[in-house]
JSON list of C-alpha atoms in Angstrom, two decimals:
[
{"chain": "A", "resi": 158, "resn": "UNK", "atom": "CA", "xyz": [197.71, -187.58, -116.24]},
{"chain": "A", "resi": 159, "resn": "UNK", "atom": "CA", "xyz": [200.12, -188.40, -113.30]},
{"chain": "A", "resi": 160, "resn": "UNK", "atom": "CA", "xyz": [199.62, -188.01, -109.33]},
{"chain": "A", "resi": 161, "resn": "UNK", "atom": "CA", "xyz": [203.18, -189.04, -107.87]},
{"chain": "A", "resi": 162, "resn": "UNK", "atom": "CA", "xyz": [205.06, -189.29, -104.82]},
{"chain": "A", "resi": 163, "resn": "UNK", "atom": "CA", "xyz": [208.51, -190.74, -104.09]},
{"chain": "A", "resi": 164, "resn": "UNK", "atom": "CA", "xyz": [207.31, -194.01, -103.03]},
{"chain": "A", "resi": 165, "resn": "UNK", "atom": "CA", "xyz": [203.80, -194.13, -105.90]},
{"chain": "A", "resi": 166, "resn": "UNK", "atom": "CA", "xyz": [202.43, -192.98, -109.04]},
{"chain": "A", "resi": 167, "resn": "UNK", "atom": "CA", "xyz": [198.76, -192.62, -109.83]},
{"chain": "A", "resi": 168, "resn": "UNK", "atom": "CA", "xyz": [198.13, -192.94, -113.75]},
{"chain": "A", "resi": 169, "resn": "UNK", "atom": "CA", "xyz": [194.60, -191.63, -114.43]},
{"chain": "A", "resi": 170, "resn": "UNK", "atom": "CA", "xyz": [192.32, -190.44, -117.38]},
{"chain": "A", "resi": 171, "resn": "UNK", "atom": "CA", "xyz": [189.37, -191.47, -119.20]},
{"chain": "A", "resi": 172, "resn": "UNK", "atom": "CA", "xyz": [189.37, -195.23, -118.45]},
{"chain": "A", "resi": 173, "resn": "UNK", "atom": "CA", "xyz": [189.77, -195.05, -114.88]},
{"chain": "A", "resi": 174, "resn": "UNK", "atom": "CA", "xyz": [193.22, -194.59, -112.49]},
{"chain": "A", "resi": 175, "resn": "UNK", "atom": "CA", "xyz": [195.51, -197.08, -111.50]},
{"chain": "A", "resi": 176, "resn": "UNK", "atom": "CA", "xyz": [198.40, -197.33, -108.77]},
{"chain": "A", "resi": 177, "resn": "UNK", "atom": "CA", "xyz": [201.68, -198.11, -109.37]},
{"chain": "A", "resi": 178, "resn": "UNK", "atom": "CA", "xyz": [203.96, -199.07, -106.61]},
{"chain": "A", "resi": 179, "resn": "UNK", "atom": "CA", "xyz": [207.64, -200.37, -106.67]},
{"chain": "A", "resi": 180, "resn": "UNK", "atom": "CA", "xyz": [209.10, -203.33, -104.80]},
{"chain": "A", "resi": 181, "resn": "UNK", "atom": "CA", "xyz": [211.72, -206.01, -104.25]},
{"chain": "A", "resi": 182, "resn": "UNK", "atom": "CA", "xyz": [209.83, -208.07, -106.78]},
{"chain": "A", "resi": 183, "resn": "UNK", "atom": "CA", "xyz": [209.29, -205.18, -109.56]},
{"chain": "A", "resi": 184, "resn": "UNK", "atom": "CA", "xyz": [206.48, -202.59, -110.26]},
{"chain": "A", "resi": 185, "resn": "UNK", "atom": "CA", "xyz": [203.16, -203.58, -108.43]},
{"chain": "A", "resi": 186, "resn": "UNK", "atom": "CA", "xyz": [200.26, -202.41, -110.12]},
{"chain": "A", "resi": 187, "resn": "UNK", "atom": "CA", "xyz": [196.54, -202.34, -108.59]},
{"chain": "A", "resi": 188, "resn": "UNK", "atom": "CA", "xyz": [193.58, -200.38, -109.29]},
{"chain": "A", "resi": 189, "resn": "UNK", "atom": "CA", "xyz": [192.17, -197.31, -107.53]},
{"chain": "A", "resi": 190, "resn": "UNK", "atom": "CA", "xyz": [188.60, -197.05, -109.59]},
{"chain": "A", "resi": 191, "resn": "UNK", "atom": "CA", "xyz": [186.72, -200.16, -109.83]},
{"chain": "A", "resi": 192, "resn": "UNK", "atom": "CA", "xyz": [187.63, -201.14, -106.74]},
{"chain": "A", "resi": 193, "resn": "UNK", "atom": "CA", "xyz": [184.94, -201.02, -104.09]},
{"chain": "A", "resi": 194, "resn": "UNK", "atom": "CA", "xyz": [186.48, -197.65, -102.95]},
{"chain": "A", "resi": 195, "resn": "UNK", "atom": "CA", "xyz": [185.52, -195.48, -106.10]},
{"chain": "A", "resi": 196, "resn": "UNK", "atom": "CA", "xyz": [183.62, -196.88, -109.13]},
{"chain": "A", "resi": 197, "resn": "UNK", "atom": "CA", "xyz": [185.43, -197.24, -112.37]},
{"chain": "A", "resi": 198, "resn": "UNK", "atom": "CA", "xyz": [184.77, -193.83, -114.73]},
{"chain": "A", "resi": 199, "resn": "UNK", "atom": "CA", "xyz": [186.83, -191.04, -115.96]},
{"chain": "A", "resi": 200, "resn": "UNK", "atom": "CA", "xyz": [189.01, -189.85, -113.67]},
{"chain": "A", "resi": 201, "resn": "UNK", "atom": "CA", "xyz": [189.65, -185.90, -114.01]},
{"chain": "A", "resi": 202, "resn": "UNK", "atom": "CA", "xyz": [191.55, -185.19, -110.48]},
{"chain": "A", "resi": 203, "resn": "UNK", "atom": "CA", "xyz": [193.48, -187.35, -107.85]},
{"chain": "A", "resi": 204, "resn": "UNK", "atom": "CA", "xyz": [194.95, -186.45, -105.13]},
{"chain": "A", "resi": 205, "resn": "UNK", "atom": "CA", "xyz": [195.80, -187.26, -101.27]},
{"chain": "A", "resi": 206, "resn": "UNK", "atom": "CA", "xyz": [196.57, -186.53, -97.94]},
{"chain": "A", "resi": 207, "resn": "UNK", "atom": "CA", "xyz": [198.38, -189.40, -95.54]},
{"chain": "A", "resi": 208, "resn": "UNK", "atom": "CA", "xyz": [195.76, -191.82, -95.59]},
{"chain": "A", "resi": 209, "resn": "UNK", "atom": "CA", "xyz": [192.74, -190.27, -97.41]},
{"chain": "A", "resi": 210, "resn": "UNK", "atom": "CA", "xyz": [192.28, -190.44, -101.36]},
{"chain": "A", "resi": 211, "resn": "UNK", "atom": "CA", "xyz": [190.35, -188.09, -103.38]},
{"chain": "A", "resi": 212, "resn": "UNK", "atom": "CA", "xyz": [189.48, -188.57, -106.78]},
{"chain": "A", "resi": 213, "resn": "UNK", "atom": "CA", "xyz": [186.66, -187.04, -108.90]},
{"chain": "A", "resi": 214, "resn": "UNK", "atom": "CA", "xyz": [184.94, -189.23, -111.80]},
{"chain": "A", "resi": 215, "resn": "UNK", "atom": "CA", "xyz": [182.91, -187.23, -114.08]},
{"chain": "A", "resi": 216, "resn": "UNK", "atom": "CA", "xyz": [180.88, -184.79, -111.59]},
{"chain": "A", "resi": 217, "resn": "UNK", "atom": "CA", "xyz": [181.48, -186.69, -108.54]},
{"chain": "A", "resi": 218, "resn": "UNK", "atom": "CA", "xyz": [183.81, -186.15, -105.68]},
{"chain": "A", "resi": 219, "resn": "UNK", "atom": "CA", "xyz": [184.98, -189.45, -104.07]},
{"chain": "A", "resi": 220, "resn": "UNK", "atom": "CA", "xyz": [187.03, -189.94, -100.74]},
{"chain": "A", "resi": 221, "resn": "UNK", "atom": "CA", "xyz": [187.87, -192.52, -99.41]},
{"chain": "A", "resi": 222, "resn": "UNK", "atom": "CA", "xyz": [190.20, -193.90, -95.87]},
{"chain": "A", "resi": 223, "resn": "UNK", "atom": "CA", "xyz": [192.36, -196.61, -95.82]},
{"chain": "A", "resi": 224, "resn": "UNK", "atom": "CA", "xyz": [189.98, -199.48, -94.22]},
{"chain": "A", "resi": 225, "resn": "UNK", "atom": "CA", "xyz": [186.94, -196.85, -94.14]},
{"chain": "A", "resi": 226, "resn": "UNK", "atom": "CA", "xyz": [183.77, -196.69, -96.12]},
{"chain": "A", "resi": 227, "resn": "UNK", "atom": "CA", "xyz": [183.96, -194.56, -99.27]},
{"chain": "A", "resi": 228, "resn": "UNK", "atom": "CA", "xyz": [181.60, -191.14, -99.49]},
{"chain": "A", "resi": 229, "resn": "UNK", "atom": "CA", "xyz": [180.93, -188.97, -102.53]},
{"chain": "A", "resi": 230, "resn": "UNK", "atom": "CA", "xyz": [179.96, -185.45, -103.10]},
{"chain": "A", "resi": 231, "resn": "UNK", "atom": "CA", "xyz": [177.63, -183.97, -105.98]},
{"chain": "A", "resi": 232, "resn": "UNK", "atom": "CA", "xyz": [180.44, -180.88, -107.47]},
{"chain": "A", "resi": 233, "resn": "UNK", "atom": "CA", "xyz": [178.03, -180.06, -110.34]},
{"chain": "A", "resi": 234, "resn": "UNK", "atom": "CA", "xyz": [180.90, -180.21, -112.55]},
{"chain": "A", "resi": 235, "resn": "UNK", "atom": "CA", "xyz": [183.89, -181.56, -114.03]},
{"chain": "A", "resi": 236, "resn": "UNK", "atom": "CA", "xyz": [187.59, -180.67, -112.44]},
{"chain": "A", "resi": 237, "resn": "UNK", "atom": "CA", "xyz": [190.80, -179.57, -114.16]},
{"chain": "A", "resi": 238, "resn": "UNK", "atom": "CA", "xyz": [192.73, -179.93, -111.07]},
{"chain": "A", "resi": 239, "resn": "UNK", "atom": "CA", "xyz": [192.49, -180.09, -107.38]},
{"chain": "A", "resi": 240, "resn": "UNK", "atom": "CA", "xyz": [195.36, -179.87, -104.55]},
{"chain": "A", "resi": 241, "resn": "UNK", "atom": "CA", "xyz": [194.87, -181.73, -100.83]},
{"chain": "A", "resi": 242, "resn": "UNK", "atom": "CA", "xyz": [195.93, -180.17, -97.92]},
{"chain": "A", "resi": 243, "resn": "UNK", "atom": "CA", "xyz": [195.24, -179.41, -94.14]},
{"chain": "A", "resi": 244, "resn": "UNK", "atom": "CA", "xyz": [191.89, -181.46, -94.35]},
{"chain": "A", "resi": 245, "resn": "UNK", "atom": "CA", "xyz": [190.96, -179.66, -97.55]},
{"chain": "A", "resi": 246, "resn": "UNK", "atom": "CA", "xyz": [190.27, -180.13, -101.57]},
{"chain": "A", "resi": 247, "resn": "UNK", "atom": "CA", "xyz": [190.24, -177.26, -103.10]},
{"chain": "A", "resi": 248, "resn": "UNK", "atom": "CA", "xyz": [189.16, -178.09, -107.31]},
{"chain": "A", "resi": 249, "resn": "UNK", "atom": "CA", "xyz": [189.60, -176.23, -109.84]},
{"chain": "A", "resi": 250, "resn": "UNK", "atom": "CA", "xyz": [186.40, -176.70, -111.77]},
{"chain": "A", "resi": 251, "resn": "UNK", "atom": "CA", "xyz": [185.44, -176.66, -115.81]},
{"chain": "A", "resi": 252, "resn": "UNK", "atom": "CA", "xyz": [182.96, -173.97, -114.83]},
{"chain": "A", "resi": 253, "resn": "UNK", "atom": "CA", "xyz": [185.01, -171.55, -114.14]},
{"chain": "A", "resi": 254, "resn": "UNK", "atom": "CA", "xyz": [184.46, -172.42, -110.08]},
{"chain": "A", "resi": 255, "resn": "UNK", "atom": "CA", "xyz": [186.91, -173.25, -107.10]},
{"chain": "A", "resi": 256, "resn": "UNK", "atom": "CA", "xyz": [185.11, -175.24, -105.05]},
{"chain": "A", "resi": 257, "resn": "UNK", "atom": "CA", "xyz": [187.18, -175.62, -101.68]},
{"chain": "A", "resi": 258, "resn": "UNK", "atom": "CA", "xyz": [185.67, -179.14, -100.01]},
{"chain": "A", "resi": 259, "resn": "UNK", "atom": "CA", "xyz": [185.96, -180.08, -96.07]},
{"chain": "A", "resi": 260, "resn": "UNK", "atom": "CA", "xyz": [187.44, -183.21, -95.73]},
{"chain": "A", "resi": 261, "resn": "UNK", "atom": "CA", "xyz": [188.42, -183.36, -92.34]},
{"chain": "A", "resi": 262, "resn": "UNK", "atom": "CA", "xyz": [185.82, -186.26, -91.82]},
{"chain": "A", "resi": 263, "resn": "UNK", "atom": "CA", "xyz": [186.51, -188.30, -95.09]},
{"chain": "A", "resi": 264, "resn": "UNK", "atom": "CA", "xyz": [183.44, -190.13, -94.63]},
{"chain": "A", "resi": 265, "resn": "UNK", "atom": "CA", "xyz": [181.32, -186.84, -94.75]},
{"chain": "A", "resi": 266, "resn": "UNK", "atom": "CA", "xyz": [183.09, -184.40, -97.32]},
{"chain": "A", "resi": 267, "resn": "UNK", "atom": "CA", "xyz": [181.16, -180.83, -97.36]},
{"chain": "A", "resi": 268, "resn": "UNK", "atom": "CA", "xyz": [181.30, -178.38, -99.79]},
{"chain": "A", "resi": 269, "resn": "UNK", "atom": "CA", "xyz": [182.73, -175.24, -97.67]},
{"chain": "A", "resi": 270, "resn": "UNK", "atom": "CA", "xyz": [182.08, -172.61, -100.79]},
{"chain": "A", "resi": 271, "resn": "UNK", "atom": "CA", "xyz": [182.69, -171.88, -104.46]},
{"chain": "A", "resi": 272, "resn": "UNK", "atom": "CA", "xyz": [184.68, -168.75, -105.22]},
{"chain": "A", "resi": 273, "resn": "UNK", "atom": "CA", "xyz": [185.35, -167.56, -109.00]},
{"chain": "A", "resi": 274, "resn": "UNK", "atom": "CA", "xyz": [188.75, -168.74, -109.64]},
{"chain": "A", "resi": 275, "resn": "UNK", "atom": "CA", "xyz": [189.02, -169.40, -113.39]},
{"chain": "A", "resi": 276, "resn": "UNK", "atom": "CA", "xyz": [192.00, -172.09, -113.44]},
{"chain": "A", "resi": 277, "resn": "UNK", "atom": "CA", "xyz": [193.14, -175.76, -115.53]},
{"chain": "A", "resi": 278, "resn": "UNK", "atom": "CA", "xyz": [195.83, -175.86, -112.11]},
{"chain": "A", "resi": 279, "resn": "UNK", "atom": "CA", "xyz": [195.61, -175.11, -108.96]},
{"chain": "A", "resi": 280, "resn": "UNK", "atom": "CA", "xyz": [198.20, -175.47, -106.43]},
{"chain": "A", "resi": 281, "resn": "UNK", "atom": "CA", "xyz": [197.83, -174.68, -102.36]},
{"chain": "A", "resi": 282, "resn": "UNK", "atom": "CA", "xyz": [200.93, -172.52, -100.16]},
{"chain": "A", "resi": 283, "resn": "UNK", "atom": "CA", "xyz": [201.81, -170.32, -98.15]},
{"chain": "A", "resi": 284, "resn": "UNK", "atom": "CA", "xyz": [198.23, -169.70, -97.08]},
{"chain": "A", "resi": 285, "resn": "UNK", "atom": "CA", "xyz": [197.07, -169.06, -100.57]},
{"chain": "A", "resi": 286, "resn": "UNK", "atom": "CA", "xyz": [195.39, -171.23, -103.97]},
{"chain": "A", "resi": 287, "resn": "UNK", "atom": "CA", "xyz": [197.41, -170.36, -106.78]},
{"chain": "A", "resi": 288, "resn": "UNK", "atom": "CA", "xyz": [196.28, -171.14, -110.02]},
{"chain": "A", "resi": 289, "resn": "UNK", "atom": "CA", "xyz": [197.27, -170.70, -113.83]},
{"chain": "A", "resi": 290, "resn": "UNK", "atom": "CA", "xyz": [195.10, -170.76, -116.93]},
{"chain": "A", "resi": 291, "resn": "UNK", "atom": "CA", "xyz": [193.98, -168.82, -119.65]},
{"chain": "A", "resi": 292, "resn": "UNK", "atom": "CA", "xyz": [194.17, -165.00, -117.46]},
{"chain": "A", "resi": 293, "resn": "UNK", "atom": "CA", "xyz": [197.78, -166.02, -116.28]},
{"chain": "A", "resi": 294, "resn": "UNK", "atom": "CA", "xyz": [198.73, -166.81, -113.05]},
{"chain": "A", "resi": 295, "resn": "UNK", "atom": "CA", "xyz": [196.11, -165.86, -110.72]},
{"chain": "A", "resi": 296, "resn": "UNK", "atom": "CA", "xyz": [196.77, -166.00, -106.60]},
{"chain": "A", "resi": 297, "resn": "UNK", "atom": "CA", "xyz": [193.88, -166.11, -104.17]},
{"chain": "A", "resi": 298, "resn": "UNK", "atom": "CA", "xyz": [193.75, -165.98, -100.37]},
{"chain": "A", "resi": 299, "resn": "UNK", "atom": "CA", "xyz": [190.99, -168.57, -99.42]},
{"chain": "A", "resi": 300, "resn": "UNK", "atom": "CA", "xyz": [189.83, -169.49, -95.85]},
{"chain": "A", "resi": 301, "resn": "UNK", "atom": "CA", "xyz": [186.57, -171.34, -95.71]},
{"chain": "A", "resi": 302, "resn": "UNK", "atom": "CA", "xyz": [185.09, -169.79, -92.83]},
{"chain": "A", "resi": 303, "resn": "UNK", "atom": "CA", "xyz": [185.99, -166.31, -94.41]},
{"chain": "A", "resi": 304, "resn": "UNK", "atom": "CA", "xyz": [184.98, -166.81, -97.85]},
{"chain": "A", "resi": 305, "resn": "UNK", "atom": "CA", "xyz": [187.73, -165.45, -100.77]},
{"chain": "A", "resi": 306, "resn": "UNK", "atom": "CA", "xyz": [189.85, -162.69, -101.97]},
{"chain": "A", "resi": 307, "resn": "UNK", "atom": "CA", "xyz": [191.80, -162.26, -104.87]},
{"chain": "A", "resi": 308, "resn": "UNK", "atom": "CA", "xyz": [195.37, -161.33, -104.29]},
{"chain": "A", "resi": 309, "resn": "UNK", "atom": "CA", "xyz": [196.84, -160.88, -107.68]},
{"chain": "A", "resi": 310, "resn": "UNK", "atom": "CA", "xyz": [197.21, -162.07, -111.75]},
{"chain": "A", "resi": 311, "resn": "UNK", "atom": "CA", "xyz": [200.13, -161.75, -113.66]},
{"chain": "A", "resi": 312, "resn": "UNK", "atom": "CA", "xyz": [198.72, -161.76, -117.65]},
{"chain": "A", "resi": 313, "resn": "UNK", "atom": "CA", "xyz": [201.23, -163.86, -119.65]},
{"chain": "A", "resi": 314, "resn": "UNK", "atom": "CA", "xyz": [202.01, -164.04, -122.97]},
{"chain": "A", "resi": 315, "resn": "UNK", "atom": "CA", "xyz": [200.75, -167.71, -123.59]},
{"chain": "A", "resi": 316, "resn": "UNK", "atom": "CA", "xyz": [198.10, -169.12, -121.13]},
{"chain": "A", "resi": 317, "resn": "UNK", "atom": "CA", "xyz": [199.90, -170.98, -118.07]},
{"chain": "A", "resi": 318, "resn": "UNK", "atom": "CA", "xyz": [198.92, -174.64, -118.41]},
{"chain": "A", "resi": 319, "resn": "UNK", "atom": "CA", "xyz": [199.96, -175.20, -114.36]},
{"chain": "A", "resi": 320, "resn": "UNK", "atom": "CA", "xyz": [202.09, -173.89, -111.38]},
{"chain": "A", "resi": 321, "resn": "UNK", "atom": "CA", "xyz": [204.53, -174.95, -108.68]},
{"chain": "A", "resi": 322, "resn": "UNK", "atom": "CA", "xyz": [205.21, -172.93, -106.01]},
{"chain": "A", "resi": 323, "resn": "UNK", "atom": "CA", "xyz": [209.03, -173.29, -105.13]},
{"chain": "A", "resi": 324, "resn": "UNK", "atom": "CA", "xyz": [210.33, -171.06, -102.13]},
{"chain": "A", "resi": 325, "resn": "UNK", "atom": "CA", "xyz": [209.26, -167.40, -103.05]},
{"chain": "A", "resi": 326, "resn": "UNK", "atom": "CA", "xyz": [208.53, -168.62, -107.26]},
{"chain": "A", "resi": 327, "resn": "UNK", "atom": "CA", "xyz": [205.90, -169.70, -108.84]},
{"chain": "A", "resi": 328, "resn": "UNK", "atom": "CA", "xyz": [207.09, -171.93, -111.61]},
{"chain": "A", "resi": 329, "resn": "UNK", "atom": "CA", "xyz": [204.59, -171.83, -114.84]},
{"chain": "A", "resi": 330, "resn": "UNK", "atom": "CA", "xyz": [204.80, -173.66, -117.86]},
{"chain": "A", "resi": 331, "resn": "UNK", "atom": "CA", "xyz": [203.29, -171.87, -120.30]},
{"chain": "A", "resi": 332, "resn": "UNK", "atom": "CA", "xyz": [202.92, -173.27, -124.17]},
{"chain": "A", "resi": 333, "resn": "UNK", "atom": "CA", "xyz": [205.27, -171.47, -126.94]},
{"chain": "A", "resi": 334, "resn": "UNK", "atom": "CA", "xyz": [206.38, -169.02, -123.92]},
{"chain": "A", "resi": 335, "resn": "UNK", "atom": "CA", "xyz": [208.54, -172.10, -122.18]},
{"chain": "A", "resi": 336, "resn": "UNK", "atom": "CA", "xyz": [208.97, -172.56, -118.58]},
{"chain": "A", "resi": 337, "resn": "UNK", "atom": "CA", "xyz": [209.05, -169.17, -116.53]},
{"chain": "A", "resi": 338, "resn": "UNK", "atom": "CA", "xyz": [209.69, -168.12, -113.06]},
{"chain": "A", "resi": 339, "resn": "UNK", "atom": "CA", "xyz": [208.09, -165.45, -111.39]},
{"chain": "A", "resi": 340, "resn": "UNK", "atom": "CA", "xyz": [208.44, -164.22, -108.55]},
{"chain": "A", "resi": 341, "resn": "UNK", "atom": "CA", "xyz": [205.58, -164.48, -106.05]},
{"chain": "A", "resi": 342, "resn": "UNK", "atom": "CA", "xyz": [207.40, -163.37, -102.42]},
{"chain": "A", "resi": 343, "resn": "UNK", "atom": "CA", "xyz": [204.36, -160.59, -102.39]},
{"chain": "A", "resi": 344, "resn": "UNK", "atom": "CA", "xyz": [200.91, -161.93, -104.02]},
{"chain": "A", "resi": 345, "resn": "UNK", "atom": "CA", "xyz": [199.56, -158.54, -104.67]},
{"chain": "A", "resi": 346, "resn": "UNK", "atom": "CA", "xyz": [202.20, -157.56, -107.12]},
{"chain": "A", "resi": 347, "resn": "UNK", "atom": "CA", "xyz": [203.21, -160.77, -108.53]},
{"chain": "A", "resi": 348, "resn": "UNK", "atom": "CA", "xyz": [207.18, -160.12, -110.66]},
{"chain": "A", "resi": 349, "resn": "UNK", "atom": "CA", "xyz": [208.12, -160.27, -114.21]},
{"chain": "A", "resi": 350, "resn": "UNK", "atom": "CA", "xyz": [208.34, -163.47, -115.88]},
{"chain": "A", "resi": 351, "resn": "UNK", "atom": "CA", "xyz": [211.70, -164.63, -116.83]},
{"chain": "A", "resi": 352, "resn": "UNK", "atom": "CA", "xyz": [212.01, -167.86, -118.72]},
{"chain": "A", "resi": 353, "resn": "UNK", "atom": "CA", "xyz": [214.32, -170.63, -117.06]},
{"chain": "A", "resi": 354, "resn": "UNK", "atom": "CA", "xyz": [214.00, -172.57, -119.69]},
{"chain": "A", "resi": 355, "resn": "UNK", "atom": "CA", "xyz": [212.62, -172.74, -123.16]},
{"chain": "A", "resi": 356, "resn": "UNK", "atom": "CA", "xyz": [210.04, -175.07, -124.77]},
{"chain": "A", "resi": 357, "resn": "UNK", "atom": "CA", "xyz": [207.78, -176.16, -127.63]},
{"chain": "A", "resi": 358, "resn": "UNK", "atom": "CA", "xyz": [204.17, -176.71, -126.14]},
{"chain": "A", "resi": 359, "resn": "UNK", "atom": "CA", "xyz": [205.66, -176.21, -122.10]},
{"chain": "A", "resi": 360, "resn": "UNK", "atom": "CA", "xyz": [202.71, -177.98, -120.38]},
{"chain": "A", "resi": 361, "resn": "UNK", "atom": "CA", "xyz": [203.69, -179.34, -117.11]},
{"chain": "A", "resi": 362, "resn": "UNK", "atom": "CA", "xyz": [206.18, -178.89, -114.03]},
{"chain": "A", "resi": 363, "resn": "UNK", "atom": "CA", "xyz": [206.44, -180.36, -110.50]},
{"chain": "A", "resi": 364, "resn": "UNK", "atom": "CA", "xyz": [208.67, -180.21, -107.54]},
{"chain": "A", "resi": 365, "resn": "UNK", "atom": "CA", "xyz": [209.76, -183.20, -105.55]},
{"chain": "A", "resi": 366, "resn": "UNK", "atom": "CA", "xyz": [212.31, -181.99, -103.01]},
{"chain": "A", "resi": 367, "resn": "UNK", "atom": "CA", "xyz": [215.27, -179.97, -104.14]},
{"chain": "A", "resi": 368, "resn": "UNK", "atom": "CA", "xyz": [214.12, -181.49, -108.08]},
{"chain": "A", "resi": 369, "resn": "UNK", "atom": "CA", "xyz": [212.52, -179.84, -110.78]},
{"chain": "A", "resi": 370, "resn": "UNK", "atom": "CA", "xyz": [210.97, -181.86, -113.23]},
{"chain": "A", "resi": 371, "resn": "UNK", "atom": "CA", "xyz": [209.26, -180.11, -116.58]},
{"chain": "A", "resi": 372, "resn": "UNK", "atom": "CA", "xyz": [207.23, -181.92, -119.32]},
{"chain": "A", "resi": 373, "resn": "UNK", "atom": "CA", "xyz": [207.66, -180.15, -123.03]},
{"chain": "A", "resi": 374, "resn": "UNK", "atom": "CA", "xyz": [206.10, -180.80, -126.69]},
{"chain": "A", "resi": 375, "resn": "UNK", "atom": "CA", "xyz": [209.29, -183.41, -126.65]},
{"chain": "A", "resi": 376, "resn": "UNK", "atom": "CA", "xyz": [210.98, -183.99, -123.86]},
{"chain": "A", "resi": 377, "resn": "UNK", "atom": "CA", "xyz": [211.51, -184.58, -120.31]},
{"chain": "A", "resi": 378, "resn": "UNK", "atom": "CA", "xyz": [214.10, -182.77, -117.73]},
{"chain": "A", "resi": 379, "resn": "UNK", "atom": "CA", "xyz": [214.78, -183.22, -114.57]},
{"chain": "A", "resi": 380, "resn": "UNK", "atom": "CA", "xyz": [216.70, -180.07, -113.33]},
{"chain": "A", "resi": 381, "resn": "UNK", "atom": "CA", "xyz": [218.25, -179.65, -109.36]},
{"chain": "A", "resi": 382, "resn": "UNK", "atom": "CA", "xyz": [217.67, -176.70, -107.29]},
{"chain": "A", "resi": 383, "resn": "UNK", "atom": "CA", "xyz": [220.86, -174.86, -106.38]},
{"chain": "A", "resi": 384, "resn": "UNK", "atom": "CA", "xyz": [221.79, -172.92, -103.05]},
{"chain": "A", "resi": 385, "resn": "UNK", "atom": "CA", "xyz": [220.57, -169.72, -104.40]},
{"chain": "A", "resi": 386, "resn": "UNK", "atom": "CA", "xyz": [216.86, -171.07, -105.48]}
]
C-alpha cells in the first residue's frame, strides 16, 4: 500500500515500508522499518503528522519524532487503516475495533478508547471518523474525552473498500459498484449514491488538493475538481 504527500511516498506491506523522496539527483530511497526508529516487520498502517510518524507492525503501534526516541503501544490487534490528525491516531482495527490513540506526546502514545467501528478505511473531518467497509459507509462522531456516537451508515450495494471526504462528499470506491459520491453535508442522513465513475474491482481513491486520483481492477485516473465540486 501507499502513504503519499506532494513532496513523499511511503511504500509499505509485508516486508517492511520504505520512503521515497525526489530530488535534483533523482528518487532517494531510505528505509522507515529497520531503522532504529521502528523494527523491520509487516507494516499494516502508516501515517503522519508534521514531524511525528506512526506506523503499526503486526500488533504494535510505533511513533516516532524526528531526532526523538521511538515508543510503541500494545493495540491487541492488527490495523486496516488509521488517519493522523490533531495529536491523534485513530485505527481502524481487524477486530472490528477503532481504537483512537493520544499522541500528543509521541514518546508516550495512550490508548484514549476503543469504540465499535467495523471499517478496512477510516478517514478523519469535519469533526467526525468516517469509515467504509463491509456495512457501507459508516460516520461516527468521536471525542476522546466523550467517548463515541454513531452518526449514520449508508448500506451500499458492494462493500466500500475506502473513503475521501471532499467538501460536503464522501468519495467511496466500492468493487463492481465503481466510484460513487455521496453526499455527506448532514451525517445523520447520509445521500444517495451516484456513481462518478465506473470500475471493475474500484478499490482505492485519494484527494491531493483540487485532484482526484482513483485506483481500478486496471487502471489509474487522475481526475480535477471543478468550480462546482
Amino acid at each position: 500500500a501507499l502513504w503519499a504527500t506532494a513532496a513523499e511516498v511511503v511504500a509499505f506491506g509485508p516486508s517492511g515500508a520504505t520512503r521515497f523522496t525526489a530530488s535534483a539527483t533523482g528518487l532517494q530511497q531510505t528505509l522507515v522499518t529497520g531503522a532504529p526508529a521502528i523494527p523491520l516487520g509487516p507494516v499494516s498502517a502508516f501515517g503522519r503528522e508534521g514531524d511525528v510518524e506512526v506506523a503499526v507492525v503486526g500488533t504494535q503501534l510505533f511513533t516516532k519524532r524526528t531526532g526523538g526516541v521511538p515508543a510503541s503501544l500494545a493495540l491487541g490487534a492488527g490495523a486496516r487503516s488509521l488517519e493522523v490528525g490533531n495529536g491523534f491516531a485513530w485505527v481502524a482495527g481487524d477486530d472490528g475495533l477503532l481504537r483512537a490513540i493520544d499522541l500528543r506526546d509521541p514518546a508516550r502514545p495512550k490508548l484514549e478508547g476503543a469504540f465499535p467501528f467495523a471499517a478496512d478505511a477510516v478517514s478523519v473531518s469535519g469533526g467526525a471518523v468516517w469509515g467504509g467497509g463491509a456495512q457501507g459507509l459508516l460516520a461516527m462522531r468521536v471525542g476522546p474525552a466523550a467517548g463515541a456516537a454513531a452518526l449514520g451508515v449508508r448500506a451500499l450495494s458492494s462493500p466500500a473498500a475506502g473513503v475521501a471526504i471532499q467538501r460536503a462528499n464522501a468519495l467511496v470506491p466500492a468493487g463492481g459498484a465503481g466510484f460513487l459520491r455521496i453526499d455527506v453535508g448532514r451525517p445523520s442522513a447520509l445521500g444517495v449514491p451516484a456513481a462518478v465513475r465506473m470500475g471493475s474491482a474500484a478499490r482505492q481513491v485519494a484527494q491531493v488538493g483540487r485532484d482526484v486520483v482513483s485506483l481500478d481492477g486496471t487502471s489509474l485516473s487522475v481526475q480535477t475538481e471543478d468550480a462546482a465540486g
